Amino acid sequence: TRTYNWNLGWVNAAPDGYTRAFVGINGQWPLPAITANIGDTIKINLVNNLGNETTALHFHGLHQGNTTFEDGAAMVSQCPIAPGQTFVYQFTLKQSGTYWYHAHVGGQYLDGFRGPITIRDNRALANYGRIDGEYTLSLTDLYHVEAPYLVNYFLSANNYNGAEPVPDAALINEGQNAKFDITPGKTYMFHVVNMGALAGQFLQFDQHNMTIIEADGVYTQPYQVSQIFVAVAQRYTVLITAKPSNCQNFAIVSQFLTDMFDSSSTPAGQQATCTAYLVYNSAAPLPTPFTLKVQPWDDTQLVPWDRQPMWDSANVNYVYLTVDFAQNDWGSTRAAVNGLTYIPQKVPTFFSALTAPAAYQMNPQIYGQVNAQVLQYGQVVEVDLNNHDSRAHPFHLHGHEFQIINRAGNEPQWPGLYSTPAAPMRRDVVVVYPGVGVTIRFIANNPGVWLFHCHTEFHVEAGMTATFIEAPDVMVAGNPYVPTSHKSVCDAQGIPRKGNAGGNSKNWLDLSNANTEPSQTYFGALINPPAVNPYTGPS
């Protein structure tokens, strides 16, 4: 077991020269990477000493088989963790590759509660030849304003055009000018992870090709590229082979995809690119950064190492979802899935599923306005996701990887996939392009409660989320052991652990107490919000 004792508190830092507070761990920011081996057990003793905010911690891409209650999404798989409370996460690593951890409450990971996870499986890596060194390279989008104020402004009537707040700077490894020491002739494995909130990023190593060997925890047939595009929450492992001599150093450049940025919201002085370096010779000068020229990108060209064919069965469960935006009756920009915005309920969805009588647990109605889709164990589920919005959305499924079966794309930069490959690419974040759709398949073999949401953090906050209630009958029959801390944090805040969405355990179909309207005074994870938001929009 690898045990981490993490004390959360605020830490000042200035990664781009502007000082602001970040969520630190044990007085440090940037946050530590979790590095482990497949089969290890991870135990995190998390103490919330933020003082004014709740928290909850998600381990992105880890499927949490039999431990859905460790998935870390607030009001879904657990109650939020109030200041002063201790919470224990414990789970066994059954996957390997590149993942990340981040807060899953109120947009809080914008404030720096995010870090990489790399899990090693030497048997899987043996397929790719000699690997001499290993690095992690994170891509993030830095905001100078803290998350509660950005989220409140974004969802307020003052944000009349619904534009998302735009980041101030691109960062590599939470800073600028990161250096990676390189020895001539060696092969290096880079774990690339986009831990940002809004911006997809392009990444290129000057005069060094990358060979992709893993995407979102799925090992691939080697695929060589000169540039990659990494959407928010996506990951790649790439190999680069060093040049034979050490006479010069080379730049690495990351660059925001600015399509998501409303020009009215782009901050003055924005740094939309970030530079890092491959350092062959510390005595030689660092090169001038090159100008990155964007190339077309299609991640469906990747082929999984195991070449699994399209998952199929005699009774596929077809789920049809549309996503769009609209202003509600008080002028808030809300996202909708099949016409309904996601609203967290009085009871975390997991506890509703856990405590519901057998007669009700498969009934989506009892879960309230969380856009519930109830799945039967073992089904092949095909999700047809149609994007009625004018922007792209990186959709993430908790608890699973999925196959990309079909994806429309009508721009040269983003080619579509119109016939299902013999071995469809699998991952856990897929970009659905503007005005078109994507079709994915997964197997409902992981009983639990799993979100399916856009990973643009402002869109999560606006309700662009559905909930898969997966085989709750099988989950309950397995008699899951819910750890003590998971109960005590709920009880201390008076959050019920049984009943339907509204906390009614006498009449499961009476949802009169369920939440149906978003709060007009919402400040994300902030507990005692100000009377007036100090942030009044981009200046």
XYZ file of C-alpha atoms in Angstrom:
539
model
C 0.000 0.000 0.000
C 1.204 3.485 -0.902
C -0.081 5.895 1.738
C -0.316 9.647 1.213
C -1.142 12.076 4.023
C -2.416 15.175 2.312
C -3.239 18.362 4.166
C -4.990 20.861 1.890
C -4.357 24.572 2.393
C -3.863 27.737 0.376
C -0.400 28.422 -1.071
C 0.676 31.535 -2.976
C 2.545 31.041 -6.257
C 3.267 33.003 -9.440
C 3.773 30.525 -12.282
C 3.495 33.261 -14.945
C 4.687 36.141 -12.757
C 1.242 36.966 -11.308
C 0.901 35.919 -7.644
C -2.328 34.238 -6.560
C -3.510 31.558 -4.120
C -3.630 27.887 -5.142
C -4.877 24.757 -3.415
C -1.671 23.322 -1.974
C -0.848 19.936 -0.450
C 1.301 20.010 2.702
C 2.261 23.608 1.974
C 3.414 22.929 -1.590
C 2.165 23.868 -5.068
C 2.500 22.535 -7.795
C 1.088 19.309 -6.395
C 2.918 15.969 -6.197
C 2.540 13.331 -8.878
C 1.237 9.922 -7.842
C 3.540 7.269 -9.318
C 2.781 3.613 -8.728
C 2.769 0.136 -10.237
C -0.206 -1.852 -11.447
C -1.566 -3.883 -8.535
C -0.601 -1.331 -5.876
C -3.143 -0.106 -3.338
C -3.393 3.664 -2.960
C -4.524 5.188 0.336
C -4.967 8.950 0.687
C -5.756 10.546 4.046
C -7.119 13.907 2.936
C -7.573 16.743 5.443
C -9.472 19.811 4.245
C -7.816 22.847 5.786
C -8.927 25.255 3.059
C -11.059 27.025 5.673
C -13.688 28.467 3.339
C -14.319 25.748 0.740
C -15.520 22.173 0.560
C -13.593 19.680 -1.568
C -13.778 16.230 -3.195
C -11.124 14.357 -5.163
C -11.614 12.394 -8.398
C -9.048 10.022 -9.918
C -9.602 10.633 -13.593
C -9.638 7.540 -15.789
C -9.423 5.006 -12.963
C -12.470 2.766 -13.244
C -12.877 2.076 -9.506
C -14.228 -1.446 -10.060
C -16.232 -2.410 -6.945
C -15.307 0.941 -5.354
C -17.669 3.397 -7.059
C -17.829 5.262 -3.728
C -14.123 6.178 -4.180
C -14.782 7.998 -7.488
C -14.684 11.370 -5.769
C -17.470 13.335 -7.476
C -19.254 15.492 -4.901
C -22.982 14.720 -4.447
C -22.597 11.779 -6.824
C -20.372 9.159 -5.190
C -19.786 11.018 -1.914
C -20.679 14.087 0.119
C -18.384 17.091 -0.208
C -15.657 17.288 2.436
C -16.180 20.308 4.686
C -13.324 22.343 6.181
C -11.724 20.563 9.124
C -12.895 17.146 7.979
C -10.718 14.137 7.147
C -11.627 11.761 4.331
C -9.948 8.496 3.317
C -9.685 7.318 -0.283
C -8.456 3.752 -0.764
C -8.475 1.644 -3.934
C -6.386 -0.863 -5.866
C -4.818 -0.014 -9.237
C -6.052 -2.407 -11.909
C -5.022 -0.248 -14.885
C -1.764 1.263 -16.059
C -0.771 4.283 -18.103
C -1.389 8.006 -17.686
C -4.153 9.484 -15.516
C -4.646 12.475 -13.229
C -6.372 13.527 -10.045
C -8.454 16.652 -9.620
C -11.070 18.269 -7.434
C -14.602 17.350 -8.523
C -16.643 20.074 -6.846
C -17.519 23.626 -7.832
C -14.817 24.128 -10.475
C -12.173 23.926 -7.757
C -9.458 22.306 -9.871
C -9.106 25.649 -11.697
C -7.483 26.774 -8.458
C -4.702 24.229 -8.822
C -6.093 21.091 -7.114
C -4.822 18.795 -9.864
C -1.874 16.503 -10.461
C -0.684 13.632 -12.677
C -0.960 9.903 -11.958
C 1.318 7.449 -13.765
C 0.950 3.719 -13.262
C 3.622 1.399 -14.586
C 3.108 -2.046 -16.095
C 6.428 -3.361 -17.367
C 4.729 -6.171 -19.289
C 2.743 -3.679 -21.366
C 5.768 -1.425 -21.929
C 7.901 -4.364 -23.066
C 6.024 -4.246 -26.386
C 7.632 -0.913 -27.270
C 11.357 -1.664 -27.072
C 13.979 0.011 -24.935
C 12.879 2.977 -22.830
C 15.764 4.774 -21.115
C 14.028 7.576 -19.273
C 10.598 8.777 -18.215
C 9.068 12.234 -17.788
C 5.633 13.680 -17.121
C 4.570 16.781 -19.050
C 1.340 18.447 -17.929
C -0.527 21.104 -19.871
C -2.677 23.575 -17.932
C -4.545 26.833 -18.450
C -3.914 29.384 -15.721
C -6.538 31.843 -14.499
C -5.611 34.858 -12.395
C -9.114 35.018 -10.869
C -10.161 32.294 -8.407
C -12.717 29.695 -9.426
C -15.700 30.642 -7.209
C -15.836 34.133 -8.722
C -15.377 32.906 -12.311
C -18.070 30.251 -11.903
C -20.522 32.660 -10.293
C -19.967 35.257 -13.019
C -20.234 32.696 -15.838
C -23.605 31.480 -14.529
C -24.950 34.967 -13.748
C -27.326 37.070 -15.834
C -24.480 39.617 -16.140
C -22.737 37.194 -18.514
C -25.315 38.036 -21.154
C -23.629 36.255 -24.087
C -22.775 33.081 -22.133
C -19.049 33.359 -22.891
C -16.677 31.213 -20.830
C -13.919 32.951 -18.849
C -10.696 32.694 -20.854
C -7.358 31.711 -19.254
C -4.452 34.093 -18.804
C -1.564 31.754 -19.615
C -0.567 28.343 -20.914
C 1.659 26.359 -18.554
C 3.830 23.238 -18.889
C 4.314 21.378 -15.592
C 2.473 24.286 -13.905
C 5.150 26.762 -14.946
C 7.160 28.221 -17.803
C 10.554 27.223 -19.228
C 10.528 23.670 -17.837
C 13.685 21.751 -18.696
C 13.996 18.037 -19.490
C 17.549 16.627 -19.426
C 18.262 14.502 -22.503
C 21.196 12.182 -23.268
C 22.063 11.643 -26.957
C 20.800 8.400 -28.480
C 18.442 7.517 -25.628
C 14.682 6.942 -25.881
C 12.400 8.830 -23.513
C 8.799 8.215 -22.521
C 6.753 11.364 -21.927
C 3.399 11.135 -20.123
C 1.418 14.061 -21.513
C -1.728 15.110 -19.634
C -4.013 18.092 -20.179
C -5.113 19.113 -16.677
C -6.753 22.316 -17.912
C -10.268 23.651 -17.455
C -11.125 25.073 -20.885
C -8.265 25.008 -23.367
C -7.312 22.100 -25.575
C -3.628 22.362 -26.443
C -1.333 21.478 -29.319
C 2.113 20.157 -28.390
C 5.240 19.846 -30.511
C 8.902 19.015 -29.870
C 11.187 20.870 -32.282
C 12.828 18.440 -34.754
C 11.759 15.376 -32.731
C 8.884 13.145 -33.777
C 6.654 11.556 -31.172
C 5.500 7.935 -31.238
C 2.165 7.563 -29.474
C 1.962 4.340 -27.441
C -0.943 5.070 -25.080
C -4.028 7.288 -24.948
C -6.199 7.613 -21.828
C -4.806 4.386 -20.364
C -5.264 2.354 -23.582
C -2.023 1.075 -25.122
C -1.873 1.569 -28.888
C -0.066 0.327 -31.920
C 2.902 2.732 -32.299
C 1.764 5.813 -34.224
C 4.270 8.476 -35.243
C 3.365 12.156 -35.378
C 5.179 15.497 -35.294
C 2.447 17.224 -33.262
C -0.384 16.144 -30.987
C -3.612 17.803 -29.908
C -4.628 17.105 -26.317
C -8.187 18.039 -25.373
C -8.991 18.938 -21.787
C -8.608 15.812 -19.580
C -7.037 13.664 -22.317
C -3.657 11.946 -21.923
C -1.021 10.458 -24.227
C 2.200 8.577 -23.651
C 4.718 9.310 -26.389
C 8.248 8.129 -27.071
C 10.923 10.452 -28.416
C 14.367 9.321 -29.500
C 17.199 11.713 -28.769
C 19.529 12.917 -31.496
C 23.035 11.431 -31.659
C 24.936 14.559 -30.565
C 24.660 17.023 -27.709
C 25.715 20.194 -29.505
C 22.347 21.931 -29.264
C 19.139 22.141 -27.244
C 15.574 22.101 -28.587
C 12.348 23.882 -27.736
C 9.032 22.288 -26.814
C 5.998 24.458 -27.554
C 2.407 24.110 -26.359
C -0.356 26.303 -27.743
C -3.981 26.904 -26.807
C -6.711 25.958 -29.247
C -8.412 29.354 -29.252
C -11.689 28.219 -30.902
C -13.282 27.976 -27.436
C -12.314 31.552 -26.564
C -14.773 34.377 -26.988
C -12.744 37.381 -28.167
C -14.711 39.621 -25.789
C -13.397 37.544 -22.863
C -9.733 37.110 -23.817
C -7.609 38.837 -21.167
C -5.120 41.503 -22.155
C -1.600 40.111 -22.253
C -2.726 36.498 -22.564
C 0.151 34.048 -23.031
C -1.423 31.485 -25.376
C 1.781 29.505 -25.850
C 4.263 28.023 -23.412
C 7.848 26.962 -24.001
C 9.874 24.176 -22.397
C 13.205 22.669 -23.407
C 14.942 19.433 -24.256
C 18.326 20.116 -22.677
C 21.114 18.058 -24.261
C 23.866 20.392 -23.098
C 23.414 22.741 -20.146
C 26.379 24.833 -21.321
C 24.780 25.467 -24.742
C 22.259 28.284 -25.197
C 18.522 27.637 -25.021
C 16.904 28.024 -28.441
C 14.380 30.651 -29.482
C 10.893 29.116 -29.437
C 9.551 28.175 -32.866
C 6.131 29.152 -34.167
C 3.801 26.163 -33.959
C 1.799 25.596 -37.159
C -1.390 23.715 -36.389
C -1.868 20.407 -38.219
C -5.075 18.365 -38.716
C -5.792 15.915 -35.910
C -7.798 12.700 -35.748
C -7.323 10.486 -32.683
C -9.627 7.809 -34.176
C -6.660 6.830 -36.397
C -5.071 5.237 -33.339
C -5.431 1.451 -33.024
C -5.479 -0.255 -29.608
C -2.586 -2.661 -29.019
C -5.006 -5.532 -28.341
C -7.055 -4.810 -31.517
C -10.413 -5.622 -29.901
C -13.212 -5.537 -32.492
C -16.350 -3.448 -31.987
C -18.189 -4.606 -28.887
C -21.528 -6.053 -29.876
C -24.415 -8.141 -28.579
C -27.913 -9.229 -29.541
C -29.507 -6.581 -27.318
C -27.518 -3.358 -27.498
C -28.908 -0.609 -25.260
C -29.158 2.490 -27.461
C -28.958 5.765 -25.509
C -29.656 9.010 -27.350
C -28.379 12.251 -25.826
C -28.450 15.818 -27.100
C -26.490 18.680 -25.549
C -27.165 22.381 -25.898
C -27.207 25.698 -24.070
C -30.064 28.011 -23.204
C -30.722 30.857 -20.814
C -33.077 30.015 -17.970
C -35.824 32.269 -16.661
C -33.437 34.417 -14.619
C -30.856 34.787 -17.378
C -28.339 32.136 -16.353
C -26.569 30.291 -19.164
C -27.393 26.637 -18.490
C -26.357 23.526 -20.366
C -28.952 20.855 -21.032
C -28.811 17.129 -21.751
C -31.978 16.020 -23.537
C -33.448 19.373 -22.586
C -32.732 19.149 -18.840
C -29.892 20.776 -16.945
C -28.090 18.587 -14.406
C -28.765 19.638 -10.807
C -27.054 17.995 -7.795
C -29.619 16.515 -5.395
C -30.191 16.431 -1.630
C -28.818 12.864 -1.437
C -25.649 11.812 -3.294
C -26.813 9.599 -6.178
C -24.735 6.635 -4.976
C -26.532 6.615 -1.618
C -29.937 6.735 -3.332
C -28.958 3.712 -5.428
C -27.522 1.948 -2.370
C -30.613 2.406 -0.192
C -33.422 2.103 -2.745
C -35.717 -0.945 -2.428
C -35.372 -3.436 -5.287
C -38.699 -2.250 -6.693
C -37.333 1.272 -7.227
C -33.570 1.046 -7.775
C -33.908 0.597 -11.568
C -36.360 3.497 -11.853
C -34.554 6.609 -13.171
C -37.237 8.846 -11.641
C -36.041 8.350 -8.040
C -32.655 9.933 -8.791
C -34.095 13.359 -9.621
C -32.791 15.800 -12.219
C -29.401 14.191 -12.765
C -30.255 12.971 -16.278
C -30.188 9.362 -15.092
C -29.791 6.467 -17.501
C -30.249 3.112 -15.737
C -28.231 0.264 -17.285
C -28.537 -3.490 -16.851
C -25.441 -5.519 -16.020
C -23.458 -6.787 -19.015
C -25.248 -4.738 -21.662
C -23.358 -3.268 -24.575
C -24.365 0.387 -24.377
C -24.235 2.583 -27.469
C -24.392 6.305 -26.764
C -25.312 8.601 -29.621
C -24.302 12.090 -28.473
C -25.513 14.981 -30.623
C -24.000 18.404 -30.044
C -26.511 21.165 -30.829
C -24.024 23.774 -29.630
C -21.672 25.839 -31.806
C -18.570 24.738 -29.852
C -16.760 21.441 -29.396
C -17.081 19.512 -26.128
C -14.620 16.976 -24.631
C -16.920 14.348 -23.096
C -15.646 12.102 -20.296
C -17.183 8.890 -18.995
C -16.377 7.878 -15.426
C -15.847 4.193 -14.650
C -15.126 3.067 -18.226
C -13.211 3.355 -21.408
C -15.328 3.384 -24.563
C -14.891 2.640 -28.251
C -15.293 5.503 -30.720
C -17.595 4.010 -33.365
C -18.456 7.048 -35.459
C -17.812 10.789 -35.321
C -18.982 13.447 -37.725
C -16.487 16.140 -38.600
C -16.807 18.645 -41.406
C -13.647 20.716 -41.023
C -10.238 19.883 -42.556
C -8.641 20.497 -39.146
C -10.882 17.841 -37.522
C -11.647 14.987 -39.961
C -14.650 12.780 -39.213
C -14.881 9.005 -38.788
C -17.650 7.614 -40.984
C -17.041 3.870 -41.020
C -16.286 1.893 -37.881
C -12.671 0.682 -37.818
C -11.916 -3.039 -37.456
C -10.450 -2.231 -34.045
C -12.015 1.033 -32.841
C -9.916 3.343 -30.697
C -10.802 3.289 -27.003
C -10.347 6.091 -24.508
C -12.286 7.914 -21.767
C -12.485 11.449 -23.216
C -13.806 12.093 -26.727
C -14.300 15.442 -28.437
C -17.694 15.938 -30.071
C -17.387 18.616 -32.752
C -19.676 21.657 -33.155
C -23.142 20.958 -34.504
C -22.562 17.234 -35.120
C -22.445 13.947 -33.230
C -20.283 11.121 -31.934
C -21.191 7.493 -31.276
C -19.438 5.471 -28.585
C -19.860 1.990 -27.083
C -18.991 0.591 -23.678
C -19.843 -2.556 -21.726
C -21.911 -2.145 -18.559
C -19.719 -4.460 -16.488
C -18.824 -2.034 -13.686
C -21.765 -1.634 -11.283
C -21.908 1.834 -9.786
C -22.858 5.435 -10.389
C -20.868 7.068 -13.178
C -21.027 10.570 -14.609
C -20.873 11.309 -18.344
C -20.065 14.990 -18.763
C -18.344 17.658 -20.753
C -14.936 18.236 -19.166
C -14.907 21.956 -19.951
C -15.137 22.897 -16.294
C -17.553 25.787 -16.794
C -19.899 23.468 -18.683
C -19.856 20.946 -15.824
C -20.919 23.794 -13.554
C -23.642 24.769 -16.051
C -25.113 21.234 -15.976
C -23.769 19.482 -19.105
C -23.848 16.121 -17.350
C -25.715 12.823 -17.464
C -25.532 10.009 -14.891
C -25.273 6.304 -15.705
C -26.775 4.278 -12.873
C -25.093 1.016 -13.790
C -26.522 -2.279 -12.557
C -27.545 -0.894 -9.147
C -29.092 -4.290 -8.321
C -25.714 -5.985 -8.791
C -23.943 -3.196 -6.897
C -26.252 -3.574 -3.886
C -26.067 -7.382 -3.996
C -22.277 -7.047 -3.699
C -22.855 -5.387 -0.297
C -20.302 -2.592 -0.791
C -18.396 -1.605 2.318
C -18.710 2.177 2.604
C -15.795 3.494 4.688
C -16.482 5.309 7.943
C -15.145 8.688 6.777
C -17.525 8.602 3.808
C -20.445 8.429 6.246
C -19.148 10.870 8.848
C -18.548 13.749 6.401
C -22.196 13.496 5.304
C -23.548 13.255 8.830
C -21.507 16.232 10.048
C -23.106 18.409 7.353
C -26.609 17.016 7.729
C -26.585 15.518 4.241
C -28.869 12.449 4.182
C -27.406 9.071 3.170
C -30.655 7.374 2.266
C -33.762 8.047 0.260
C -34.559 9.317 -3.188
C -33.098 12.520 -4.664
C -35.125 14.566 -2.192
C -34.246 12.402 0.813
C -37.625 10.641 0.991
C -37.193 6.996 1.998
C -40.859 6.411 2.855
C -42.354 7.180 -0.556
C -39.652 6.707 -3.172
C -41.766 8.260 -5.940
C -42.434 11.445 -3.989
C -39.814 13.856 -5.301
C -41.454 17.033 -4.037
C -38.306 17.770 -2.000
C -35.831 17.117 -4.840
C -33.783 19.983 -6.303
C -35.194 21.276 -9.587
C -33.722 24.785 -9.822
C -30.086 25.891 -9.827
C -29.071 28.314 -7.074
C -28.908 32.002 -7.950
C -26.197 32.563 -5.322
C -23.848 29.754 -6.358
C -20.115 30.298 -5.846
C -18.825 26.780 -6.537
C -17.084 25.226 -3.517
C -17.114 28.485 -1.514
C -19.103 28.117 1.717
C -19.761 31.738 2.750
C -19.914 33.684 -0.510
C -19.639 37.478 -0.685
C -22.797 39.561 -1.079
C -21.406 40.882 -4.364
C -19.026 39.073 -6.720
C -15.735 41.036 -6.816
C -15.234 39.736 -10.394
C -17.408 41.653 -12.851
C -16.207 40.065 -16.075
C -13.265 40.511 -18.432
C -11.811 43.999 -18.441
